Amino acid sequence: MVFDIDMIKKVYAALPGKVEATRKMLGRPLTLAEKILYAHLYAPTTTPYERGKSYVEFAPDRVAMQDATAQMALLQFMTCGRDKVAVPSTVHCDHLIQAKVGATQDLATAIDTNKEVYDFLSSISDKYGIGFWKPGAGIIHQVVLENYAFPGGMMIGTDSHTPNAGGLGMVAIGVGGADAVDVMAGLPWELKMPKLIGVKLTGKMSGWTSAKDIILKVAGILTVKGGTGAIVEYFGEGADSFSATGKGTICNMGAEIGATCSLFAYDTKMADYLKVTGRTEVAALADQVKEHLRPDAEVYADPAKYYDQVIEINLDELEPYVNGPFTPDLAWPISKFAQAVKENNWPEKLDVALIGSCTNSSYEDISRSASLAQQAIDKQLDMKSEYTITPGSEVVRYTIERDGLLNTFDQVGGVVLANACGPCIGQWARHIDDPNRKNSIITSFNRNFAKRNDGYASTHAFVASPEIVTALAIAGNLTFNPLTDKLKNKNGEEVMLDEPVGYELPPNGFAAEDAGYQAPAADGSGVQVIVSPTSDRLQLLAPFAPWEGTDLKGLKLLIKAKGKCTTDHISMAGPWLKYRGHLDNISNNMLIGAVNAFNDKTDTVKNALTGEYGAVPATMRDYKAKGFGAVVVGDENYGEGSSREHAAMEPRHLGVRAILVKSFARIHETNLKKQGMLGLTFANKEDYDLIQEDDTIDILGLTTFTPGKQLTVVLHHKDGSTSEFPVNHTYNEQQIEWFKAGGALNVIRAEAAKK
């Protein structure tokens, strides 16, 4: 079945003309990203947009939402006055399934535990014409790659790893739910025109090296913020040499360098994947316009002229990498990793090894890992670490079971988890003897922030390819290098692991008895969406109050966050996922993971009204009850990580008026703007040091709030002195209107009311 084929035909029919018009307007050859971006403008332009500066309105082809973020997105969409979504949209139930004992039991438990939420998502999808993928169908990004992604298309998704679809040549961007509401409502979607980073790949991978190692190396080069505001475009003969799913892995983890998205040019590998997943018609259409689905020849010849930054990687020389702990950009080539483990005194013993997830669960990944598991059997080696496998979709799971790969994992003691996010997002009931014991785990996932996988600060999480993860599981020790080291088997013999082997695509094709798709009702007008007023999982939304028209004075300092403050620190996942549809309940996790700069503790801040220390959410609720707004102060790249808009909605709901930081991650800054919050940055980063624990804060200049004009912050210190300094913002005129209205959704509601 080919979904939305008429829409795809329409995109391809218009593409050649739009590309030629763009080439003529810019007066030069085009990168692939430029072709797709300019072909998806909401309205034609005769003026080129400036990278990194111009705000641009786009018309994406589709929207995808996962169940944790879809709840809030659709609760907002309900209020915008539309009968049906304006573009093809889907919901995927993958985040709420907790990994405990194994796939069958965990899925049954999740369906029972989350029935109210699944019923809500199913019924609201029915009502508004949204495709619904049931629990167990798979992880959103894998399902999108198998069914919806197409070369040259543009989509947004309410998950930061939406860029996974770049593996099929699609500009796919992670956003907050309010952005999804815009597109589903038929409105333009706004994005600052991205800068372009070109990654030229030469040579060809072999042996132990895999596509995962490319992005692990790139993360080490660019760091977690080096891709912010940019599309990373991979090109060169090396890029054409490996699988579409390998490309997807790289694009998926581009989120870890802050990239807007990542992208590969259309090639035969993509065509092969489209065909094997039942989309031969899409491949044929893409072949007809393939010159428009790749950068122009001049770009290949002189990339430095067309990209803002160029990185070159020779795949012939690339070795496997292991990244971590605690951050995905701490990159170690395997030849240096053992030394790093010893020098840093990281726990050498490997407790758990986990493969799969949305990042690395392709047939290729699983078959190469299974070849190592089979070697363990054949060479009389025990699997020394606990070992889990998370299939990315029911199609992948069914196919690898049919082909005997699951049986191989079973023979070495592997545990197959549900087709869901599970441990990757903290949905993991981990078994550990002492939660305070320093321990190491290694995954083929994408993120490894402290506490992300299992909630334990003591866990040192590392990221590698599924092949390296499997090899280290067999060894049970992080200092093992499978390229050079031997292992002692059950007979006392020293043996080496051979290089992994596998298949890019299943030799007998993909299959599934039930892929898990539920089509929406042909006419949803009679469908009722019921939300119980007594539910603790779902809560209808009330509009946020508009700006009062004055400068903000007398604000309290809620917290001065120190160091890394990701969306996991601001709004934790794990056990809190169950409240993603209930804004008041989930607000009880607001900033509980952030480190207070004044005492180096988490979830302990001083209440300026009482002088006592308490939890961050409780302190903010006290301020709100007594009529005080507050300010959150943060460090660099504040809000990196997930697209979850709860990290913006919770402070807004509890009465925080502004977030003042050294720098923002892209998605989080946009989410704050959408919710009518002030997202401000220090004009001089040293002014962060002026913030004192007992400060009262004024924000001046709001009555003349205009694009490009600085605002002023005044700190009233406890000793009676004051500090005053300028702060920057990136609000354009439309975003200032969102602020004044109390949020973008209030603007949409007002427009709908006029019709």
mmCIF file of N, CA, C and O in Angstrom, residues 197 219 221-230 232 256-259 309 329 637:
data_model
loop_
_atom_site.group_PDB
_atom_site.id
_atom_site.type_symbol
_atom_site.label_atom_id
_atom_site.label_comp_id
_atom_site.label_asym_id
_atom_site.label_seq_id
_atom_site.Cartn_x
_atom_site.Cartn_y
_atom_site.Cartn_z
ATOM 1 N N ILE A 197 25.590 22.888 6.317
ATOM 2 C CA ILE A 197 26.866 22.231 6.581
ATOM 3 C C ILE A 197 26.973 21.040 5.634
ATOM 4 O O ILE A 197 26.095 20.167 5.626
ATOM 5 N N ALA A 219 29.551 13.941 15.426
ATOM 6 C CA ALA A 219 29.166 14.516 16.720
ATOM 7 C C ALA A 219 30.399 14.983 17.486
ATOM 8 O O ALA A 219 30.379 16.032 18.145
ATOM 9 N N ILE A 221 33.111 16.049 16.136
ATOM 10 C CA ILE A 221 33.641 17.233 15.441
ATOM 11 C C ILE A 221 32.802 18.473 15.741
ATOM 12 O O ILE A 221 33.330 19.541 16.079
ATOM 13 N N LEU A 222 31.486 18.339 15.634
ATOM 14 C CA LEU A 222 30.601 19.506 15.724
ATOM 15 C C LEU A 222 30.097 19.801 17.132
ATOM 16 O O LEU A 222 29.636 20.910 17.395
ATOM 17 N N THR A 223 30.120 18.840 18.038
ATOM 18 C CA THR A 223 29.592 18.927 19.407
ATOM 19 C C THR A 223 28.071 19.029 19.393
ATOM 20 O O THR A 223 27.441 19.133 18.329
ATOM 21 N N VAL A 224 27.472 19.055 20.585
ATOM 22 C CA VAL A 224 26.007 19.026 20.690
ATOM 23 C C VAL A 224 25.345 20.314 20.211
ATOM 24 O O VAL A 224 24.121 20.356 20.062
ATOM 25 N N LYS A 225 26.112 21.365 19.968
ATOM 26 C CA LYS A 225 25.492 22.603 19.489
ATOM 27 C C LYS A 225 26.050 23.066 18.151
ATOM 28 O O LYS A 225 25.610 24.072 17.607
ATOM 29 N N GLY A 226 27.009 22.311 17.587
ATOM 30 C CA GLY A 226 27.668 22.750 16.364
ATOM 31 C C GLY A 226 26.787 22.753 15.133
ATOM 32 O O GLY A 226 27.096 23.421 14.142
ATOM 33 N N GLY A 227 25.671 22.003 15.176
ATOM 34 C CA GLY A 227 24.773 21.979 14.031
ATOM 35 C C GLY A 227 23.550 22.856 14.198
ATOM 36 O O GLY A 227 22.667 22.872 13.334
ATOM 37 N N THR A 228 23.486 23.608 15.305
ATOM 38 C CA THR A 228 22.302 24.420 15.594
ATOM 39 C C THR A 228 22.036 25.417 14.469
ATOM 40 O O THR A 228 22.928 26.137 14.027
ATOM 41 N N GLY A 229 20.784 25.430 14.019
ATOM 42 C CA GLY A 229 20.392 26.355 12.965
ATOM 43 C C GLY A 229 20.847 25.953 11.579
ATOM 44 O O GLY A 229 20.788 26.757 10.646
ATOM 45 N N ALA A 230 21.284 24.699 11.423
ATOM 46 C CA ALA A 230 21.824 24.275 10.122
ATOM 47 C C ALA A 230 21.221 22.947 9.683
ATOM 48 O O ALA A 230 20.829 22.116 10.502
ATOM 49 N N VAL A 232 22.423 19.606 7.816
ATOM 50 C CA VAL A 232 23.666 18.905 7.481
ATOM 51 C C VAL A 232 23.392 18.042 6.257
ATOM 52 O O VAL A 232 22.539 17.148 6.298
ATOM 53 N N GLU A 256 21.440 15.109 17.733
ATOM 54 C CA GLU A 256 22.406 15.211 18.830
ATOM 55 C C GLU A 256 23.460 16.276 18.611
ATOM 56 O O GLU A 256 24.225 16.587 19.529
ATOM 57 N N ILE A 257 23.542 16.834 17.420
ATOM 58 C CA ILE A 257 24.454 17.957 17.188
ATOM 59 C C ILE A 257 23.661 19.249 17.014
ATOM 60 O O ILE A 257 24.199 20.270 16.608
ATOM 61 N N GLY A 258 22.366 19.185 17.314
ATOM 62 C CA GLY A 258 21.519 20.365 17.247
ATOM 63 C C GLY A 258 21.042 20.732 15.862
ATOM 64 O O GLY A 258 20.422 21.786 15.671
ATOM 65 N N ALA A 259 21.311 19.877 14.868
ATOM 66 C CA ALA A 259 20.967 20.213 13.485
ATOM 67 C C ALA A 259 19.457 20.322 13.278
ATOM 68 O O ALA A 259 18.685 19.566 13.878
ATOM 69 N N GLN A 309 29.907 25.524 5.804
ATOM 70 C CA GLN A 309 31.006 24.780 6.423
ATOM 71 C C GLN A 309 31.082 23.425 5.725
ATOM 72 O O GLN A 309 30.051 22.851 5.374
ATOM 73 N N ASP A 329 28.419 13.638 22.310
ATOM 74 C CA ASP A 329 29.484 14.195 21.464
ATOM 75 C C ASP A 329 30.886 13.914 21.999
ATOM 76 O O ASP A 329 31.875 14.387 21.429
ATOM 77 N N ASN A 637 23.189 26.407 25.375
ATOM 78 C CA ASN A 637 22.393 25.397 24.655
ATOM 79 C C ASN A 637 21.226 24.896 25.491
ATOM 80 O O ASN A 637 20.883 23.714 25.480
#
